[in-house]
XYZ file of C-alpha atoms in Angstrom:
732
model
C 45.731 108.894 94.232
C 46.379 111.955 96.360
C 49.584 111.838 98.366
C 49.347 112.806 101.979
C 51.271 115.719 103.405
C 53.423 114.229 106.132
C 54.819 117.587 107.177
C 58.139 118.240 108.847
C 58.330 115.023 110.841
C 60.822 112.178 111.095
C 59.353 110.383 108.083
C 59.526 113.529 105.908
C 63.133 114.157 106.863
C 63.903 110.517 106.217
C 62.375 110.747 102.724
C 64.378 113.856 101.917
C 67.702 112.587 103.242
C 67.336 109.078 101.865
C 66.503 110.125 98.323
C 69.244 112.753 98.482
C 71.662 109.977 99.350
C 70.424 107.846 96.450
C 71.033 110.755 94.072
C 74.484 111.305 95.596
C 75.323 107.646 94.933
C 74.163 107.992 91.327
C 76.281 111.114 90.870
C 79.299 109.369 92.374
C 78.837 106.522 89.902
C 78.591 108.937 86.969
C 81.694 110.804 88.127
C 83.680 107.551 88.297
C 82.915 106.608 84.677
C 82.621 110.097 83.196
C 85.988 110.376 81.437
C 85.637 107.173 79.394
C 81.956 106.512 79.578
C 81.552 105.153 75.989
C 83.999 102.843 74.264
C 82.185 100.995 71.500
C 79.467 100.880 68.882
C 77.603 98.055 67.199
C 76.050 98.323 63.756
C 73.257 95.759 63.780
C 71.371 94.612 60.698
C 67.856 96.027 60.505
C 64.682 94.495 59.110
C 65.030 96.351 55.808
C 67.956 97.445 53.595
C 69.533 100.627 54.883
C 67.773 100.259 58.240
C 70.789 99.251 60.320
C 70.616 100.184 64.009
C 73.520 101.725 65.938
C 74.017 100.735 69.579
C 76.641 102.517 71.672
C 78.299 100.525 74.447
C 79.516 102.060 77.720
C 80.591 101.352 81.264
C 77.069 102.065 82.504
C 73.681 102.376 80.819
C 71.983 105.708 80.107
C 68.482 106.673 78.946
C 67.133 109.965 77.671
C 64.120 111.796 79.068
C 61.839 109.591 76.948
C 63.432 106.502 78.501
C 64.969 105.504 75.179
C 68.364 103.815 75.454
C 71.246 106.145 74.668
C 74.035 103.932 75.961
C 74.010 100.191 76.610
C 75.670 98.965 79.786
C 78.433 96.573 78.696
C 76.901 93.924 80.958
C 73.459 94.053 79.331
C 72.519 90.967 77.261
C 72.146 93.159 74.145
C 75.777 94.264 74.527
C 77.095 90.708 74.589
C 77.557 90.702 70.829
C 80.207 93.408 71.156
C 82.472 90.756 72.698
C 81.113 87.555 71.203
C 80.436 88.337 67.532
C 82.922 86.958 64.988
C 83.028 86.853 61.208
C 81.972 83.197 61.378
C 79.201 83.910 63.909
C 78.274 87.607 63.570
C 75.153 87.382 65.800
C 73.416 89.957 63.607
C 76.305 92.434 63.881
C 77.497 93.995 60.616
C 80.297 96.120 62.085
C 81.931 96.809 65.431
C 83.683 100.052 66.359
C 86.184 100.583 69.204
C 86.524 104.113 70.581
C 89.708 105.015 72.453
C 89.359 108.010 74.750
C 91.739 110.169 76.777
C 89.460 111.860 79.267
C 86.700 113.153 76.933
C 88.912 113.368 73.869
C 88.471 110.721 71.177
C 92.005 109.630 70.243
C 91.453 106.540 68.108
C 88.745 104.737 66.150
C 89.088 101.067 65.138
C 86.440 99.512 62.941
C 85.877 95.819 62.287
C 83.482 94.693 59.572
C 81.923 91.295 60.146
C 79.564 91.413 57.146
C 81.224 90.762 53.753
C 78.560 92.729 51.858
C 79.089 95.780 54.068
C 82.849 95.555 53.575
C 82.386 95.612 49.812
C 80.051 98.611 50.108
C 82.649 100.514 52.146
C 85.427 99.664 49.737
C 83.328 100.783 46.814
C 82.679 104.094 48.535
C 86.371 104.839 49.059
C 89.017 104.403 46.401
C 91.774 102.119 47.625
C 89.856 101.044 50.703
C 88.635 102.759 53.809
C 91.381 103.622 56.333
C 90.799 102.112 59.754
C 88.272 99.560 58.470
C 89.200 95.890 58.250
C 87.464 92.576 57.954
C 87.393 90.776 61.302
C 89.928 87.956 61.418
C 88.329 86.064 64.281
C 91.613 85.725 66.206
C 91.751 88.880 68.331
C 88.607 90.930 68.753
C 89.395 94.625 68.271
C 93.043 93.864 67.551
C 94.089 97.463 66.992
C 92.460 98.726 70.189
C 93.719 95.698 72.117
C 97.356 96.110 71.075
C 97.188 99.836 71.769
C 95.962 99.070 75.287
C 98.595 96.387 75.836
C 101.492 98.620 74.837
C 100.245 101.744 76.627
C 102.411 102.949 79.493
C 101.408 101.608 82.925
C 100.528 103.936 85.801
C 100.936 101.753 88.870
C 97.179 101.075 88.961
C 95.216 98.484 87.033
C 92.747 99.760 84.446
C 89.579 98.038 83.413
C 89.682 96.066 80.144
C 86.006 96.542 79.415
C 86.710 97.962 75.935
C 88.941 95.084 74.847
C 87.521 91.972 76.528
C 88.178 88.962 74.314
C 85.764 86.167 73.489
C 87.179 83.520 75.858
C 87.287 86.096 78.659
C 83.746 87.287 78.010
C 82.353 83.754 78.145
C 83.813 83.340 81.635
C 82.761 86.810 82.795
C 79.131 86.195 81.829
C 78.875 82.623 83.144
C 76.132 82.113 85.690
C 76.589 82.598 89.410
C 76.381 79.040 90.690
C 78.878 77.328 92.933
C 82.591 77.895 92.577
C 84.175 78.844 89.254
C 87.936 78.318 89.006
C 89.725 80.363 86.339
C 93.143 78.886 85.634
C 95.634 80.669 83.420
C 99.304 81.385 83.052
C 100.889 84.801 83.585
C 99.455 87.616 81.484
C 96.235 85.847 80.529
C 94.078 88.416 82.323
C 92.876 86.288 85.241
C 92.576 89.231 87.611
C 90.841 91.415 85.033
C 88.394 88.611 84.264
C 87.661 88.107 87.966
C 86.986 91.811 88.603
C 84.844 92.233 85.491
C 82.952 89.076 86.438
C 82.275 90.621 89.858
C 80.898 93.740 88.144
C 78.784 91.598 85.803
C 77.359 89.483 88.637
C 76.425 92.591 90.629
C 74.587 93.896 87.549
C 72.854 90.592 86.814
C 72.009 89.767 90.464
C 71.476 93.258 91.828
C 68.897 92.473 94.482
C 70.814 89.550 95.953
C 74.242 91.157 95.931
C 73.130 94.691 96.828
C 72.262 93.607 100.348
C 74.859 90.865 100.863
C 77.799 92.467 99.061
C 80.829 91.089 97.235
C 84.209 90.372 98.798
C 87.448 90.537 96.771
C 90.478 88.927 98.435
C 93.988 89.645 97.153
C 97.447 88.407 98.130
C 98.955 91.661 99.415
C 98.310 95.299 100.243
C 100.222 96.238 97.082
C 97.833 94.128 95.013
C 94.722 95.652 96.601
C 96.159 99.121 95.997
C 96.835 98.148 92.377
C 93.289 96.949 91.599
C 91.227 99.306 93.764
C 90.162 101.616 90.895
C 88.880 98.911 88.537
C 85.406 98.286 89.942
C 84.641 101.984 90.584
C 85.579 102.673 86.945
C 82.875 100.155 86.007
C 80.309 101.913 88.161
C 80.519 99.553 91.156
C 81.694 101.034 94.452
C 80.052 98.767 97.045
C 82.669 95.999 97.027
C 84.843 95.026 100.003
C 88.529 94.548 99.099
C 90.751 92.808 101.614
C 94.009 90.935 101.931
C 94.122 87.608 103.755
C 95.853 89.444 106.586
C 93.015 91.944 107.073
C 89.966 89.673 107.094
C 89.687 89.736 110.891
C 88.356 93.089 112.207
C 90.981 95.043 114.077
C 93.926 93.063 112.674
C 96.147 94.206 109.789
C 98.729 91.454 109.411
C 101.281 91.699 106.625
C 104.194 89.640 107.960
C 104.612 86.008 106.938
C 105.734 83.184 109.181
C 108.744 81.084 108.327
C 107.705 78.508 105.698
C 107.557 75.526 108.085
C 105.449 77.505 110.587
C 103.106 78.824 107.879
C 102.635 75.288 106.553
C 101.751 73.999 110.040
C 99.341 76.839 110.783
C 97.652 76.239 107.445
C 96.841 72.585 108.099
C 93.248 71.599 108.877
C 94.375 69.838 112.053
C 94.778 73.321 113.567
C 90.974 73.530 113.777
C 91.006 70.449 116.015
C 93.793 71.923 118.138
C 91.845 75.147 118.637
C 88.712 73.191 119.531
C 90.655 71.251 122.169
C 92.151 74.506 123.426
C 88.692 75.995 123.944
C 87.472 72.857 125.727
C 90.645 73.027 127.814
C 89.452 76.364 129.204
C 86.285 74.699 130.552
C 87.819 73.103 133.633
C 86.399 71.242 136.624
C 88.245 72.051 139.897
C 90.509 69.286 141.188
C 88.784 69.300 144.554
C 86.175 71.105 146.658
C 86.379 74.904 146.783
C 85.176 77.147 149.583
C 83.607 80.538 148.874
C 82.235 83.169 151.248
C 78.991 84.964 150.492
C 77.775 87.675 152.913
C 79.568 86.032 155.811
C 78.389 82.492 154.999
C 80.905 79.938 153.726
C 79.776 77.229 151.341
C 81.774 74.302 150.004
C 81.445 73.847 146.254
C 81.905 70.267 145.115
C 83.638 69.613 141.776
C 80.517 67.708 140.693
C 78.439 70.897 140.864
C 80.785 72.704 138.467
C 81.040 69.600 136.252
C 77.254 69.422 135.972
C 77.009 73.087 135.001
C 79.761 72.645 132.392
C 78.001 69.627 130.890
C 74.689 71.495 130.704
C 76.397 74.356 128.871
C 78.323 72.086 126.504
C 75.139 70.267 125.508
C 73.730 73.506 124.091
C 76.286 73.264 121.270
C 76.773 77.022 121.420
C 80.153 78.788 121.184
C 82.223 79.068 124.370
C 81.346 82.645 125.360
C 77.668 82.208 124.499
C 77.364 78.855 126.281
C 79.002 80.389 129.335
C 75.687 82.137 130.046
C 74.094 78.703 130.517
C 77.026 77.555 132.646
C 76.792 80.563 134.960
C 73.007 80.403 135.177
C 73.010 76.706 136.105
C 75.938 77.012 138.528
C 74.365 80.027 140.296
C 71.032 78.197 140.565
C 72.694 75.131 142.109
C 74.763 77.277 144.461
C 71.648 79.228 145.511
C 69.828 75.987 146.287
C 72.814 74.722 148.309
C 73.123 77.996 150.210
C 69.382 78.106 150.925
C 69.477 74.546 152.318
C 72.500 75.451 154.427
C 70.750 78.548 155.833
C 67.581 76.566 156.494
C 69.541 73.976 158.465
C 70.882 76.844 160.580
C 67.329 77.929 161.411
C 66.637 80.606 158.774
C 63.215 80.786 157.156
C 63.737 80.684 153.377
C 61.039 81.222 150.719
C 61.178 81.655 146.927
C 61.858 85.394 147.093
C 64.795 84.700 149.407
C 66.235 82.201 146.914
C 66.031 84.854 144.158
C 67.880 87.308 146.408
C 70.500 84.655 147.162
C 71.075 84.191 143.444
C 71.767 87.913 143.104
C 74.115 87.822 146.103
C 76.004 84.928 144.532
C 76.162 86.700 141.181
C 77.706 89.799 142.803
C 80.123 87.886 145.028
C 83.776 88.380 144.083
C 84.678 84.909 145.377
C 81.963 83.273 143.252
C 83.031 85.224 140.171
C 86.615 84.038 140.657
C 85.411 80.450 141.035
C 83.265 80.551 137.906
C 85.851 82.400 135.829
C 88.483 79.854 136.810
C 86.194 77.098 135.555
C 84.921 78.887 132.442
C 86.638 82.163 131.550
C 85.311 84.413 128.764
C 87.947 84.552 126.038
C 88.867 86.596 122.989
C 90.450 84.918 119.933
C 93.600 86.964 120.474
C 93.871 85.789 124.092
C 93.347 82.131 123.169
C 95.942 82.190 120.391
C 98.424 84.156 122.507
C 98.145 81.596 125.309
C 98.566 78.718 122.882
C 101.750 80.173 121.408
C 103.358 81.448 124.614
C 102.637 78.559 127.020
C 104.667 75.534 125.865
C 103.413 73.334 128.702
C 99.768 73.907 127.731
C 100.506 73.269 124.055
C 102.250 70.013 125.020
C 99.184 68.997 127.047
C 96.965 69.601 123.994
C 99.285 67.879 121.482
C 100.619 64.713 123.151
C 101.458 63.103 119.794
C 103.425 66.056 118.392
C 107.201 66.124 118.463
C 108.943 68.868 120.467
C 110.323 70.250 117.201
C 106.839 70.616 115.787
C 105.537 72.393 118.873
C 108.522 74.738 118.735
C 107.301 76.023 115.359
C 104.343 77.656 117.131
C 106.193 79.045 120.136
C 106.575 82.823 120.311
C 106.193 85.626 122.882
C 102.713 86.838 123.677
C 103.720 90.321 122.509
C 104.643 89.168 118.981
C 102.403 90.633 116.253
C 99.904 88.477 114.407
C 100.998 87.079 111.042
C 99.002 86.494 107.863
C 98.683 82.792 108.750
C 97.284 83.714 112.188
C 94.250 85.478 110.747
C 92.538 82.251 109.668
C 93.235 80.834 113.146
C 91.760 83.940 114.781
C 88.648 83.512 112.653
C 88.415 79.828 113.602
C 88.836 80.711 117.276
C 86.123 83.363 116.976
C 83.735 80.733 115.592
C 84.467 78.479 118.559
C 84.299 81.276 121.138
C 81.485 83.514 119.926
C 81.073 87.135 120.980
C 82.145 88.324 124.391
C 78.959 88.820 126.461
C 79.683 92.492 127.183
C 79.914 93.343 123.504
C 76.145 93.302 123.027
C 75.454 96.650 124.638
C 72.324 98.694 125.116
C 73.499 100.803 122.184
C 73.473 97.683 119.968
C 69.921 96.880 121.012
C 68.870 100.479 120.394
C 70.377 100.381 116.892
C 68.424 97.208 116.121
C 65.212 98.805 117.371
C 65.884 101.955 115.339
C 66.583 99.874 112.228
C 63.165 98.201 112.518
C 61.510 101.593 112.961
C 63.350 103.008 109.934
C 62.161 100.154 107.721
C 58.561 100.813 108.771
C 59.010 104.534 108.045
C 60.552 103.661 104.680
C 57.539 101.546 103.693
C 55.256 104.467 104.514
C 57.489 106.890 102.600
C 57.527 104.700 99.482
C 53.736 104.406 99.520
C 53.339 108.135 100.133
C 55.608 109.113 97.208
C 54.224 106.555 94.791
C 57.603 104.961 93.995
C 56.740 101.324 94.734
C 59.078 98.971 92.878
C 61.766 101.619 92.320
C 63.451 101.174 95.693
C 63.035 98.725 98.588
C 62.233 99.728 102.147
C 65.569 98.318 103.293
C 67.507 100.397 100.729
C 65.654 103.534 101.742
C 66.181 102.799 105.433
C 69.922 102.603 104.805
C 69.863 106.293 103.930
C 67.885 107.593 106.907
C 69.890 110.433 108.417
C 68.411 109.869 111.859
C 70.473 106.671 112.195
C 73.609 108.730 112.666
C 76.641 107.938 110.554
C 75.457 106.166 107.423
C 77.318 102.976 106.580
C 77.215 101.316 103.205
C 76.802 97.562 102.840
C 80.524 97.359 102.115
C 81.395 99.302 105.287
C 79.075 97.217 107.456
C 80.404 93.991 105.967
C 84.029 95.011 106.450
C 83.482 95.726 110.147
C 81.479 92.561 110.909
C 83.456 89.317 111.091
C 80.315 87.206 110.814
C 79.040 88.959 107.675
C 78.238 86.512 104.879
C 78.706 87.731 101.310
C 76.669 86.982 98.241
C 79.837 86.308 96.240
C 83.564 86.042 96.956
C 86.404 86.632 94.483
C 89.774 85.105 95.431
C 92.863 86.093 93.446
C 96.187 84.230 93.527
C 94.111 81.471 95.080
C 96.785 78.827 94.603
C 98.619 80.342 97.603
C 95.863 79.687 100.146
C 96.235 77.135 102.931
C 93.413 74.753 103.914
C 92.693 76.878 107.010
C 92.442 80.018 104.872
C 89.985 78.268 102.564
C 88.007 77.204 105.625
C 87.806 80.850 106.712
C 86.711 82.059 103.262
C 84.014 79.406 102.858
C 82.440 80.770 106.058
C 82.260 84.158 104.327
C 79.888 82.725 101.697
C 77.850 79.773 102.992
C 76.211 79.493 99.550
C 79.739 78.810 98.224
C 79.397 81.340 95.421
C 83.013 81.980 94.418
C 85.177 83.141 91.540
C 88.606 81.619 92.146
C 91.514 82.646 89.945
C 95.112 81.550 89.931
C 97.786 79.360 88.431
C 99.052 76.250 90.158
C 102.465 76.769 88.531
C 102.805 80.041 90.441
C 102.463 78.575 93.956
C 105.193 80.055 96.131
C 103.645 79.641 99.600
C 104.702 76.651 101.695
C 101.033 76.171 102.606
C 99.758 76.408 99.017
C 98.164 73.614 97.016
C 99.610 71.223 94.446
C 96.323 71.014 92.537
C 92.898 72.651 92.527
C 91.324 69.380 93.638
C 93.561 69.333 96.724
C 92.886 73.002 97.447
C 89.108 72.867 97.116
C 88.049 69.397 98.210
C 87.513 70.205 101.899
C 85.426 73.316 101.261
C 83.653 72.513 98.009
C 83.859 68.760 97.424
C 83.235 68.309 93.707
C 80.972 71.380 93.461
C 83.365 73.485 91.399
C 84.096 73.870 87.705
C 87.237 74.831 85.837
C 87.755 77.303 82.997
C 91.134 77.982 81.400
C 92.547 81.065 79.716
C 94.932 80.280 76.875
C 96.176 83.649 75.550
C 98.930 85.718 77.165
C 98.056 89.355 76.498
C 100.599 91.023 78.781
C 103.996 89.384 78.365
C 106.050 89.812 75.176
C 106.693 86.476 73.478
C 110.446 86.457 74.009
C 110.036 86.991 77.787
C 107.241 84.413 77.988
C 109.387 81.818 76.187
C 112.336 82.426 78.514
C 110.140 82.191 81.637
C 108.485 78.989 80.425
C 111.882 77.427 79.625
C 113.071 78.262 83.142
C 109.830 76.903 84.645
C 110.078 73.653 82.699
C 113.696 73.203 83.825
C 112.579 73.771 87.439
C 109.785 71.207 87.111
C 106.917 73.693 87.473
C 103.552 72.517 86.031
C 103.107 75.545 83.760
C 99.857 76.388 82.010
C 100.763 76.996 78.341
C 99.544 80.294 76.879
C 100.072 81.879 73.467
C 101.618 85.349 73.601
C 99.908 87.737 71.165
C 102.930 89.890 70.355
C 106.694 89.984 70.126
C 108.407 92.639 72.199
C 110.880 95.244 71.015
C 113.540 94.495 73.617
C 115.686 91.408 74.261
C 116.116 90.286 77.849
C 118.955 92.284 79.417
C 121.303 89.961 81.359
C 123.851 91.582 83.685
C 126.459 89.993 85.947
C 127.583 92.527 88.544
C 131.251 93.380 88.487
C 131.102 94.635 92.062
C 128.217 94.900 94.506
C 124.679 93.859 93.542
C 122.996 97.133 94.596
C 125.118 99.418 92.354
C 124.561 97.047 89.421
C 120.789 97.204 89.999
C 120.973 101.014 90.036
C 122.846 100.985 86.706
C 120.260 98.638 85.171
C 117.407 100.864 86.362
C 119.086 103.940 84.880
C 119.571 102.218 81.504
C 115.955 101.104 81.328
C 114.603 104.497 82.407
C 116.741 106.212 79.771
C 114.833 104.327 77.066
C 111.281 104.977 75.986
C 110.360 101.557 77.336
C 111.110 102.694 80.906
C 107.668 103.878 81.951
C 106.473 102.307 85.190
C 109.297 100.146 86.535
C 109.544 97.515 89.277
C 112.720 96.339 90.975
C 112.072 92.856 92.382
C 114.598 91.478 94.872
C 114.851 88.915 97.695
C 113.225 90.033 100.937
C 116.585 90.016 102.717
C 118.026 92.504 100.207
C 115.107 94.906 99.842
C 116.277 97.456 102.433
C 119.788 97.762 101.028
C 118.677 98.013 97.410
C 115.778 100.381 98.179
C 118.115 102.671 100.125
C 120.759 102.589 97.366
C 118.179 103.397 94.691
C 116.757 106.196 96.821
C 120.210 107.740 97.284
C 121.013 107.441 93.584
C 117.704 108.550 92.032
C 115.927 110.755 94.568
C 118.735 112.887 95.951
C 119.053 115.190 92.946
C 115.349 115.617 92.188
C 112.491 117.531 93.746
C 109.900 114.796 93.159
C 110.341 111.309 94.668
C 111.201 108.613 92.148
C 111.442 105.458 94.247
C 109.243 103.781 96.828
C 108.938 100.348 98.361
C 105.941 98.069 98.731
C 102.410 99.323 98.048
C 103.510 102.967 98.405
C 105.994 102.461 95.583
C 103.245 101.743 93.062
C 102.543 105.467 92.857
C 106.212 106.199 92.051
C 108.092 105.656 88.767
C 110.266 102.981 90.433
C 108.737 100.502 92.904
C 110.998 98.228 94.963
C 109.183 94.997 95.757
C 109.638 91.446 96.923
C 108.422 88.638 94.685
C 105.427 88.250 97.013
C 104.545 91.944 96.678
C 104.715 91.676 92.872
C 102.174 88.853 92.546
C 99.276 89.867 90.320
C 100.844 93.205 89.264
C 102.220 94.379 85.919
C 104.768 97.002 84.907
C 106.258 98.423 81.729
C 109.669 97.157 82.791
C 111.068 94.907 85.513
C 114.597 94.681 86.902
C 115.202 91.516 88.923
C 118.109 91.697 91.349
C 119.674 88.370 92.431
C 117.341 85.866 90.696
C 118.923 82.910 92.516
C 118.361 84.696 95.826
C 114.632 84.821 95.041
C 114.673 81.095 94.249
C 116.563 80.296 97.450
C 114.443 82.307 99.894
C 111.507 79.881 99.953
C 110.837 76.177 99.324
C 108.938 77.126 96.169
C 111.196 79.968 95.110
C 111.344 78.842 91.460
C 107.647 79.695 91.168
C 108.301 83.095 92.767
C 110.965 83.893 90.148
C 108.667 82.669 87.363
C 106.045 85.122 88.608
C 108.540 87.996 88.905
C 109.895 87.464 85.391
C 106.415 87.606 83.827
C 105.383 90.976 85.294
C 106.714 93.256 82.459
C 104.721 94.352 79.426
C 107.826 95.618 77.594
C 111.253 94.959 79.058
C 113.034 92.603 81.488
C 116.530 92.912 82.999
C 118.136 90.221 85.177
C 121.014 91.333 87.426
C 123.155 88.542 88.925
C 125.706 88.898 91.726
C 129.350 88.768 90.707
C 130.510 85.380 89.417
C 127.040 83.834 88.914
C 125.949 82.199 85.668
C 122.548 83.187 84.197
C 119.714 80.778 84.879
C 118.321 78.467 82.218
C 116.051 80.368 79.860
C 117.349 83.818 80.796
C 120.855 83.609 79.300
């Protein structure tokens, strides 16, 4: 077939720019995985003796110019044996090799032999055995590579675990994308890593579905999102939206928490009913007749006319701002009829064209606009919530059965910033209100028209270039330069509150309130979720006591549970101490077996003077040892400013490079000063906890917060108590 010459027209430019963008995306993916592109090799038994095949495993797949496989993507079915094969069930694998890289330098090779005959051959070939080659034990897959990764110094950012995924983790990662999967596991079991690698696997296995709908990853804090942000790009996936619960409403970046009692109230499902009543409360019939003047004529508007228009609009079932169009249309029509009858009685000749003109006069009348806006005012979610919080008399009208003390939990000035708990309420309000009418502009309509034209051009371009099946018209249209600034699926999804995702990953999910779950379920109507957490680690006042309680409203019984049983991160002596403390505090811990003993005992310090100087001394001692590495100082929220300032004065003053930092910014420094909430989901070489009892006391579930803080280190833990305090159970 001869391809037509389309010349230098819009379609030709679209072809050029769109395919250039596709190549740019491919290059960006290759650059992300370049340094550690390959990490493993499988030796698979062939059909004849001596005909074993070698398959290299990498973060992405590569083919040569003949389209022969050079590198298997770790997510490909053929690569599954790299994670699943054992000596008891080798799956055709004779040997497995782990390659450890630093940039492009090969620094370590670990071989496991799963075939007894091959092991004997290797031993016969080398007197005294072959160094670096061992028979697989079946307990830890790639034990040497795994332990090297576990003990490596942390950097303040999470790395992928693709080279050392264990069998129980791999089974969960590769499970099918149906319904909600809950991954429960204690600290250090790799829940977050499993969730992120599962997201990468699902994108690979369901490319067409998830390419257009996208994947949302929700984390507990900005520090957490900062910590994990490099994992998916390192696996070749860049089109994922990462958000905190406080940033899921466009234009709002909430990071402050309410007081526990207020957060618990805002998280209850009854808030959805309150917001619904609040919206209905802004659709009001006047108490009596109203008079309005239109072009010198005065008409009396009966309450029944407004009531009828409100009822017509409410029967549409549409959101408040959308239904208002029906309300205004019906009210204007009734008013026009009334005005026409009034003019006719006064001797004016009125025909249909006059009635149409009267409708326009009414629509432009300031008095009529005031009347209609008083009855049915367009609202934003922020306005509705601000009114609810700042007008006690209106809240009392909407909640006649609430106590004054309960209403007082919601009261605050209109100027107060939104909190994390408010975001779910804003989203609920937005569902009830719908878009403001003015927000659908001519520019929006033009963009929709242009999008349709671009898809048609893309279909023609694909046919012209003979690349049917390689790219869809929609994908190609996304790259058309004539659309102006190109937005990826992730960028479009992040800016659109109503966007629905193909899959949602929720980390530290035990902390979510019922209203937050309600918001997230709207983000994926198909209810395709990976939910990870640990009920024992609940520290939020609005969090759940069990997964059944957390998920019943949104998922019913359409969820399944998987459990992780091995603690890879936390040294055994720290894990034992934390579990003893948790048991004493009555926390429902999830038992997990630690894979290694640490080199350092827990360092217990009782301050002789002030707490802050004692914390500084503990940090200096830990940093003086090789185990220092990446260090976190975790303290009560009320003490973070004092301790951060003291550490800054002690450690930063003499140096040219900053050592300390607080919150998410601190993760890029050698010493990060965090609250227990900030530290959730993170890991560090060493952790210094200042005032453990203060952490327990600062929230109703503070014991869980301390349990979380104490299980963050991979090497060393120090507990610094204020003067005169006894060490807590487990940490003596």
